[in-house]
mmCIF file of C-alpha atoms in Angstrom:
data_model
loop_
_atom_site.group_PDB
_atom_site.id
_atom_site.type_symbol
_atom_site.label_atom_id
_atom_site.label_comp_id
_atom_site.label_asym_id
_atom_site.label_seq_id
_atom_site.Cartn_x
_atom_site.Cartn_y
_atom_site.Cartn_z
ATOM 1 C CA MET S 712 26.154 -3.738 14.602
ATOM 2 C CA ASN S 713 23.361 -5.774 15.090
ATOM 3 C CA PHE S 714 21.137 -4.239 12.271
ATOM 4 C CA ALA S 715 18.239 -6.483 13.393
ATOM 5 C CA VAL S 716 18.055 -4.168 16.882
ATOM 6 C CA LEU S 717 18.297 -1.420 14.427
ATOM 7 C CA SER S 718 15.732 -2.206 11.992
ATOM 8 C CA ASN S 719 13.525 -2.981 15.275
ATOM 9 C CA TRP S 720 13.707 0.875 16.793
ATOM 10 C CA THR S 721 14.103 2.418 13.300
ATOM 11 C CA ILE S 722 10.157 0.549 12.248
ATOM 12 C CA LEU S 723 9.132 2.219 15.738
ATOM 13 C CA ALA S 724 10.153 5.484 15.777
ATOM 14 C CA SER S 725 8.481 5.534 12.453
ATOM 15 C CA THR S 726 5.547 4.782 13.261
ATOM 16 C CA VAL S 727 6.015 6.943 16.320
ATOM 17 C CA PHE S 728 6.529 10.427 14.253
ATOM 18 C CA LEU S 729 3.886 8.532 11.244
ATOM 19 C CA THR S 730 1.284 8.362 14.486
ATOM 20 C CA ILE S 731 1.969 12.110 15.487
ATOM 21 C CA ALA S 732 1.347 13.216 11.612
ATOM 22 C CA THR S 733 -1.592 11.479 11.726
ATOM 23 C CA PHE S 734 -2.849 13.017 14.676
ATOM 24 C CA THR S 735 -1.209 16.691 13.302
ATOM 25 C CA ALA S 736 -3.022 16.172 9.706
ATOM 26 C CA ALA S 737 -5.986 15.080 11.932
ATOM 27 C CA ALA S 738 -6.315 18.212 13.884
ATOM 28 C CA ILE S 739 -5.856 20.470 11.063
ATOM 29 C CA LEU S 740 -8.059 19.361 9.141
ATOM 30 C CA ILE S 741 -10.930 20.241 12.023
ATOM 31 C CA ALA S 742 -9.376 23.345 13.096
ATOM 32 C CA ASP S 743 -10.962 26.427 11.213
ATOM 33 C CA GLY S 744 -8.361 29.044 9.078
ATOM 34 C CA PRO S 745 -4.767 28.619 7.572
ATOM 35 C CA LEU S 746 -2.512 26.633 8.537
ATOM 36 C CA LEU S 747 0.741 26.497 7.257
ATOM 37 C CA LYS S 748 3.115 26.032 9.836
ATOM 38 C CA ALA S 749 0.864 23.008 10.822
ATOM 39 C CA ARG S 750 1.079 21.753 7.484
ATOM 40 C CA GLN S 751 5.086 21.935 7.018
ATOM 41 C CA ILE S 752 5.756 20.146 10.360
ATOM 42 C CA SER S 753 3.069 17.191 9.033
ATOM 43 C CA ARG S 754 5.333 16.840 6.016
ATOM 44 C CA LEU S 755 8.275 16.971 7.769
ATOM 45 C CA PHE S 756 7.390 14.243 10.223
ATOM 46 C CA ILE S 757 6.084 12.495 7.213
ATOM 47 C CA TYR S 758 9.179 13.183 5.403
ATOM 48 C CA PHE S 759 11.569 12.121 8.616
ATOM 49 C CA ALA S 760 9.186 9.327 9.110
ATOM 50 C CA THR S 761 9.813 7.706 5.524
ATOM 51 C CA GLY S 762 13.281 8.136 5.944
ATOM 52 C CA LEU S 763 13.825 6.445 9.057
ATOM 53 C CA LEU S 764 11.139 3.637 7.813
ATOM 54 C CA THR S 765 13.669 2.956 4.975
ATOM 55 C CA VAL S 766 16.663 2.350 7.086
ATOM 56 C CA GLY S 767 14.531 0.121 9.188
ATOM 57 C CA LEU S 768 13.785 -2.332 5.884
ATOM 58 C CA VAL S 769 17.648 -1.653 4.695
ATOM 59 C CA SER S 770 18.910 -2.934 7.787
ATOM 60 C CA ARG S 771 16.182 -5.755 8.061
ATOM 61 C CA GLY S 772 17.350 -6.854 4.854
ATOM 62 C CA ILE S 773 21.246 -6.793 5.721
ATOM 63 C CA ALA S 774 20.195 -8.849 9.065
ATOM 64 C CA ALA S 775 18.567 -10.966 7.030
ATOM 65 C CA GLY S 776 21.098 -11.607 4.864
ATOM 66 C CA ARG S 777 18.195 -11.393 1.328
ATOM 67 C CA ALA S 778 16.028 -9.590 0.400
ATOM 68 C CA PRO S 779 13.271 -8.062 3.107
ATOM 69 C CA TRP S 780 10.223 -8.936 2.126
ATOM 70 C CA GLY S 781 10.434 -13.116 2.580
ATOM 71 C CA ASN S 782 7.275 -13.168 5.193
ATOM 72 C CA MET S 783 3.875 -10.998 6.177
ATOM 73 C CA TYR S 784 6.125 -9.249 8.398
ATOM 74 C CA GLU S 785 8.245 -7.769 6.302
ATOM 75 C CA TYR S 786 5.655 -7.566 3.433
ATOM 76 C CA ALA S 787 3.920 -4.798 5.124
ATOM 77 C CA ILE S 788 6.952 -2.929 6.884
ATOM 78 C CA ALA S 789 7.582 -2.727 2.785
ATOM 79 C CA GLY S 790 3.851 -2.198 1.877
ATOM 80 C CA ALA S 791 3.780 0.590 4.217
ATOM 81 C CA LEU S 792 7.079 1.727 2.798
ATOM 82 C CA SER S 793 5.612 1.700 -0.598
ATOM 83 C CA VAL S 794 2.672 3.982 0.241
ATOM 84 C CA LEU S 795 4.349 6.631 2.036
ATOM 85 C CA VAL S 796 6.462 6.950 -1.733
ATOM 86 C CA VAL S 797 3.462 7.509 -3.794
ATOM 87 C CA TYR S 798 2.085 9.537 -1.638
ATOM 88 C CA ILE S 799 5.368 11.604 -1.487
ATOM 89 C CA LEU S 800 5.589 11.797 -4.720
ATOM 90 C CA ILE S 801 1.745 12.791 -5.726
ATOM 91 C CA LEU S 802 2.286 15.827 -3.145
ATOM 92 C CA ARG S 803 5.166 17.367 -4.821
ATOM 93 C CA PHE S 804 2.662 18.109 -7.618
ATOM 94 C CA ASN S 805 -0.469 18.465 -6.049
ATOM 95 C CA ASP S 806 -1.717 20.922 -2.802
ATOM 96 C CA LEU S 807 -3.013 16.920 -0.856
ATOM 97 C CA SER S 808 -2.313 17.659 2.259
ATOM 98 C CA SER S 809 -5.690 18.085 3.769
ATOM 99 C CA LEU S 810 -5.681 13.976 2.448
ATOM 100 C CA SER S 811 -2.460 12.922 4.451
ATOM 101 C CA VAL S 812 -4.572 11.805 7.665
ATOM 102 C CA PHE S 813 -6.720 9.458 5.336
ATOM 103 C CA ALA S 814 -2.835 8.081 3.866
ATOM 104 C CA LEU S 815 -1.176 7.926 6.833
ATOM 105 C CA MET S 816 -4.157 5.856 8.689
ATOM 106 C CA PRO S 817 -3.581 2.530 6.864
ATOM 107 C CA VAL S 818 0.130 2.859 6.792
ATOM 108 C CA VAL S 819 0.144 3.515 10.253
ATOM 109 C CA LEU S 820 -2.257 0.237 11.151
ATOM 110 C CA ALA S 821 -0.147 -1.782 9.048
ATOM 111 C CA LEU S 822 2.868 -1.096 11.348
ATOM 112 C CA GLY S 823 1.128 -1.901 14.052
ATOM 113 C CA LEU S 824 -0.020 -4.833 13.092
ATOM 114 C CA ALA S 825 3.589 -6.252 11.732
ATOM 115 C CA GLN S 826 5.115 -4.747 15.023
ATOM 116 C CA THR S 827 2.062 -6.739 17.631
ATOM 117 C CA VAL S 828 1.073 -9.527 15.552
ATOM 118 C CA LEU S 829 2.984 -10.470 12.320
ATOM 119 C CA TYR S 830 6.215 -10.328 13.352
ATOM 120 C CA VAL S 831 9.248 -12.642 12.737
ATOM 121 C CA ASP S 832 13.069 -12.579 13.611
ATOM 122 C CA ALA S 833 15.179 -12.052 10.830
ATOM 123 C CA GLY S 834 15.846 -15.302 9.500
ATOM 124 C CA PRO S 835 17.271 -17.342 6.051
ATOM 125 C CA LEU S 836 14.385 -18.077 2.857
ATOM 126 C CA VAL S 837 12.845 -21.028 3.593
ATOM 127 C CA PRO S 838 14.300 -23.447 -0.035
ATOM 128 C CA ALA S 839 11.102 -22.227 -2.229
ATOM 129 C CA LEU S 840 11.641 -18.761 -2.083
ATOM 130 C CA LYS S 841 15.557 -18.925 -2.665
ATOM 131 C CA SER S 842 14.894 -17.366 -6.179
ATOM 132 C CA GLY S 843 15.680 -14.290 -7.949
ATOM 133 C CA TRP S 844 12.094 -13.752 -9.184
ATOM 134 C CA LEU S 845 11.491 -13.534 -5.139
ATOM 135 C CA VAL S 846 12.816 -9.793 -5.635
ATOM 136 C CA ILE S 847 10.909 -9.083 -8.881
ATOM 137 C CA HIS S 848 8.072 -10.527 -8.064
ATOM 138 C CA VAL S 849 7.308 -9.692 -4.876
ATOM 139 C CA SER S 850 8.894 -5.935 -5.293
ATOM 140 C CA ALA S 851 6.612 -5.243 -8.040
ATOM 141 C CA ALA S 852 3.067 -6.749 -5.430
ATOM 142 C CA ILE S 853 4.520 -4.084 -3.382
ATOM 143 C CA ILE S 854 4.853 -1.083 -5.057
ATOM 144 C CA ALA S 855 1.782 -1.692 -6.926
ATOM 145 C CA GLY S 856 0.055 -2.305 -3.432
ATOM 146 C CA GLY S 857 1.521 1.148 -2.550
ATOM 147 C CA GLY S 858 -0.188 2.790 -5.591
ATOM 148 C CA PHE S 859 -3.323 0.691 -5.123
ATOM 149 C CA THR S 860 -4.211 2.196 -0.828
ATOM 150 C CA VAL S 861 -3.631 5.444 -2.224
ATOM 151 C CA GLY S 862 -5.720 5.246 -5.030
ATOM 152 C CA PHE S 863 -8.361 3.860 -2.582
ATOM 153 C CA THR S 864 -7.935 6.834 -0.455
ATOM 154 C CA LEU S 865 -8.010 8.951 -3.357
ATOM 155 C CA THR S 866 -11.948 7.224 -4.507
ATOM 156 C CA SER S 867 -13.285 6.890 -0.335
ATOM 157 C CA THR S 868 -12.352 10.880 -0.040
ATOM 158 C CA GLN S 869 -14.687 11.334 -3.709
ATOM 159 C CA LEU S 870 -17.387 9.147 -2.387
ATOM 160 C CA ALA S 871 -17.530 11.038 1.118
ATOM 161 C CA VAL S 872 -16.800 14.529 -0.927
ATOM 162 C CA GLY S 873 -19.759 13.440 -3.453
ATOM 163 C CA TRP S 874 -22.028 12.375 -0.165
ATOM 164 C CA LYS S 875 -22.323 15.599 1.149
ATOM 165 C CA PRO S 876 -20.637 17.927 -1.461
ATOM 166 C CA GLU S 877 -21.827 20.726 0.671
ATOM 167 C CA SER S 878 -20.506 19.921 4.226
ATOM 168 C CA LYS S 879 -17.382 21.696 5.279
ATOM 169 C CA PHE S 880 -15.256 18.448 5.284
ATOM 170 C CA ALA S 881 -16.596 18.847 0.791
ATOM 171 C CA LYS S 882 -15.240 22.431 1.129
ATOM 172 C CA LYS S 883 -11.957 21.215 2.508
ATOM 173 C CA MET S 884 -10.870 18.211 0.308
ATOM 174 C CA PRO S 885 -10.078 18.930 -3.606
ATOM 175 C CA SER S 886 -13.182 18.407 -6.492
ATOM 176 C CA VAL S 887 -14.523 16.064 -6.783
ATOM 177 C CA GLU S 888 -13.288 16.327 -10.270
ATOM 178 C CA LYS S 889 -9.730 16.071 -9.134
ATOM 179 C CA LEU S 890 -9.849 13.355 -6.795
ATOM 180 C CA ASP S 891 -11.415 11.354 -9.602
ATOM 181 C CA VAL S 892 -8.819 12.166 -12.418
ATOM 182 C CA LEU S 893 -6.192 11.270 -9.939
ATOM 183 C CA ALA S 894 -6.865 8.014 -8.408
ATOM 184 C CA TYR S 895 -7.516 6.978 -12.513
ATOM 185 C CA ARG S 896 -3.937 7.485 -13.033
ATOM 186 C CA VAL S 897 -2.690 6.194 -9.931
ATOM 187 C CA SER S 898 -4.698 3.032 -10.435
ATOM 188 C CA ALA S 899 -4.071 3.060 -13.749
ATOM 189 C CA TRP S 900 -0.569 3.294 -12.755
ATOM 190 C CA ALA S 901 -0.463 0.788 -9.987
ATOM 191 C CA PHE S 902 -2.648 -2.265 -12.685
ATOM 192 C CA ALA S 903 0.209 -1.932 -14.723
ATOM 193 C CA VAL S 904 3.059 -3.162 -11.958
ATOM 194 C CA TRP S 905 0.650 -5.788 -10.817
ATOM 195 C CA THR S 906 0.231 -6.979 -14.145
ATOM 196 C CA PHE S 907 3.665 -7.402 -14.391
ATOM 197 C CA ALA S 908 3.514 -8.730 -10.911
ATOM 198 C CA VAL S 909 1.163 -11.506 -12.108
ATOM 199 C CA LEU S 910 2.990 -12.245 -15.227
ATOM 200 C CA ALA S 911 6.441 -12.163 -13.337
ATOM 201 C CA GLY S 912 4.554 -14.852 -10.710
ATOM 202 C CA ALA S 913 3.784 -17.324 -13.714
ATOM 203 C CA ILE S 914 7.270 -17.454 -14.948
ATOM 204 C CA TRP S 915 8.606 -17.866 -11.581
ATOM 205 C CA ALA S 916 5.973 -20.985 -10.324
ATOM 206 C CA GLU S 917 6.833 -22.177 -13.760
ATOM 207 C CA SER S 918 10.714 -22.485 -12.816
ATOM 208 C CA ALA S 919 9.681 -23.514 -9.177
ATOM 209 C CA TRP S 920 6.988 -26.301 -9.415
ATOM 210 C CA GLY S 921 6.682 -26.167 -13.338
ATOM 211 C CA ARG S 922 3.378 -24.840 -14.180
ATOM 212 C CA PHE S 923 2.604 -21.470 -14.755
ATOM 213 C CA TRP S 924 -1.332 -21.514 -13.041
ATOM 214 C CA GLY S 925 -2.472 -23.991 -10.749
ATOM 215 C CA TRP S 926 -5.404 -21.957 -9.076
ATOM 216 C CA ASP S 927 -3.463 -21.342 -5.536
ATOM 217 C CA PRO S 928 -5.482 -19.615 -3.433
ATOM 218 C CA LYS S 929 -2.991 -16.697 -3.539
ATOM 219 C CA GLU S 930 -2.724 -16.879 -7.378
ATOM 220 C CA THR S 931 -6.533 -16.754 -7.560
ATOM 221 C CA TRP S 932 -7.044 -13.675 -5.956
ATOM 222 C CA ALA S 933 -4.492 -11.838 -7.457
ATOM 223 C CA LEU S 934 -6.489 -12.365 -10.405
ATOM 224 C CA ILE S 935 -9.615 -11.752 -9.453
ATOM 225 C CA THR S 936 -7.898 -8.205 -8.510
ATOM 226 C CA TRP S 937 -6.585 -7.846 -11.637
ATOM 227 C CA ILE S 938 -9.884 -8.288 -13.195
ATOM 228 C CA PHE S 939 -11.389 -5.587 -10.533
ATOM 229 C CA TYR S 940 -9.220 -3.400 -11.172
ATOM 230 C CA ALA S 941 -9.230 -3.715 -15.050
ATOM 231 C CA ALA S 942 -13.615 -3.583 -15.153
ATOM 232 C CA TYR S 943 -12.756 -1.022 -13.717
ATOM 233 C CA LEU S 944 -10.255 1.008 -15.712
ATOM 234 C CA HIS S 945 -12.092 -0.568 -18.799
ATOM 235 C CA ALA S 946 -15.829 0.974 -17.761
ATOM 236 C CA ARG S 947 -13.722 4.061 -16.917
ATOM 237 C CA VAL S 948 -12.367 4.362 -20.436
ATOM 238 C CA THR S 949 -15.104 2.752 -22.516
ATOM 239 C CA VAL S 950 -18.388 3.210 -20.779
ATOM 240 C CA GLY S 951 -17.402 7.008 -19.457
ATOM 241 C CA TRP S 952 -17.762 5.703 -16.124
ATOM 242 C CA ARG S 953 -17.265 8.282 -13.727
ATOM 243 C CA GLY S 954 -17.914 9.337 -9.937
ATOM 244 C CA GLY S 955 -19.376 7.061 -7.538
ATOM 245 C CA LYS S 956 -19.593 4.154 -10.058
ATOM 246 C CA ALA S 957 -16.049 4.494 -10.602
ATOM 247 C CA ALA S 958 -14.941 4.649 -7.200
ATOM 248 C CA ILE S 959 -17.042 2.040 -5.922
ATOM 249 C CA LEU S 960 -15.741 -0.658 -8.701
ATOM 250 C CA SER S 961 -12.098 0.452 -7.808
ATOM 251 C CA SER S 962 -12.811 0.072 -3.943
ATOM 252 C CA ILE S 963 -13.971 -3.313 -4.341
ATOM 253 C CA GLY S 964 -10.839 -3.969 -6.200
ATOM 254 C CA TYR S 965 -8.351 -2.778 -3.081
ATOM 255 C CA VAL S 966 -10.950 -4.730 -0.375
ATOM 256 C CA SER S 967 -9.801 -8.031 -2.872
ATOM 257 C CA TYR S 968 -6.414 -6.544 -2.432
ATOM 258 C CA ILE S 969 -6.262 -6.608 1.109
ATOM 259 C CA PHE S 970 -7.764 -9.689 0.945
ATOM 260 C CA ASN S 971 -5.382 -11.476 -0.838
ATOM 261 C CA PHE S 972 -2.977 -10.097 1.354
ATOM 262 C CA PHE S 973 -3.894 -10.692 5.387
ATOM 263 C CA GLY S 974 -7.536 -12.821 4.178
ATOM 264 C CA VAL S 975 -5.710 -16.002 1.843
ATOM 265 C CA ASN S 976 -2.842 -16.696 4.993
ATOM 266 C CA ILE S 977 -5.737 -16.839 7.283
ATOM 267 C CA PHE S 978 -7.755 -17.984 5.930
ATOM 268 C CA PHE S 979 -6.712 -20.974 2.910
ATOM 269 C CA VAL S 980 -3.314 -23.134 2.559
ATOM 270 C CA GLY S 981 -1.630 -23.764 -0.146
ATOM 271 C CA LEU S 982 1.996 -23.091 -1.974
ATOM 272 C CA HIS S 983 2.288 -19.714 -0.481
ATOM 273 C CA SER S 984 1.440 -20.933 3.109
ATOM 274 C CA TYR S 985 5.375 -20.344 3.409
ATOM 275 C CA GLY S 986 4.575 -16.183 3.881
ATOM 276 C CA GLY S 987 1.901 -16.373 6.561
ATOM 277 C CA LEU S 988 1.341 -15.216 10.225
#
């Protein structure tokens, strides 16, 4: 079996199903009245697409003979899967179906960019990445990114609802208080995983390059992201920030995370450049 071809087709199929799920979720949000059947169908599409994406990522790893996150294409695919898994887990305990369109949009965008701009054929790693720390460091960053993305979905929705609380849109969303609490919990969990990823990266850097920290662009922006989220969590716990101020600070942290993923690879040259476009 050609696992590279299987990976490409299952990832494409997953993108199609997620696109359908996104439009379905948007239609549900726009429509009036209860649409339980449509919500159930949308969820089924999400579950099925997540399964397909998992098969695609595993097949990519088999085709490459390594962990499937050695370049930006694979990181984008794995990151999209992480977002879906985090969102599905939250859906099991909270009725957030009204947020599905906003949670799915960044996933569809990431998958579209991965397949049209970032794609590279499956192949071996460059020597610098041939380490067990690749699995530990990068997988932790991917998992944290899934949490940050879902957290951003919650905070951006919180800002929109708080801006016009009497609007038709706001009345279909969870309350500002619920969004605020969920965003905090998800972001706190993701921050802990991100902290582990940064520490694991430092240990790997010492093993590979002989120093724990060298202010490489990727390292620097990972630290900036960490600082913004640390400030958000600190302000919320100790100063008592709630609502808009906390949501804005958290959103700035997410912008920093996205720039660390895309912008650093595009605009800077450093020791992490082998993971570029």
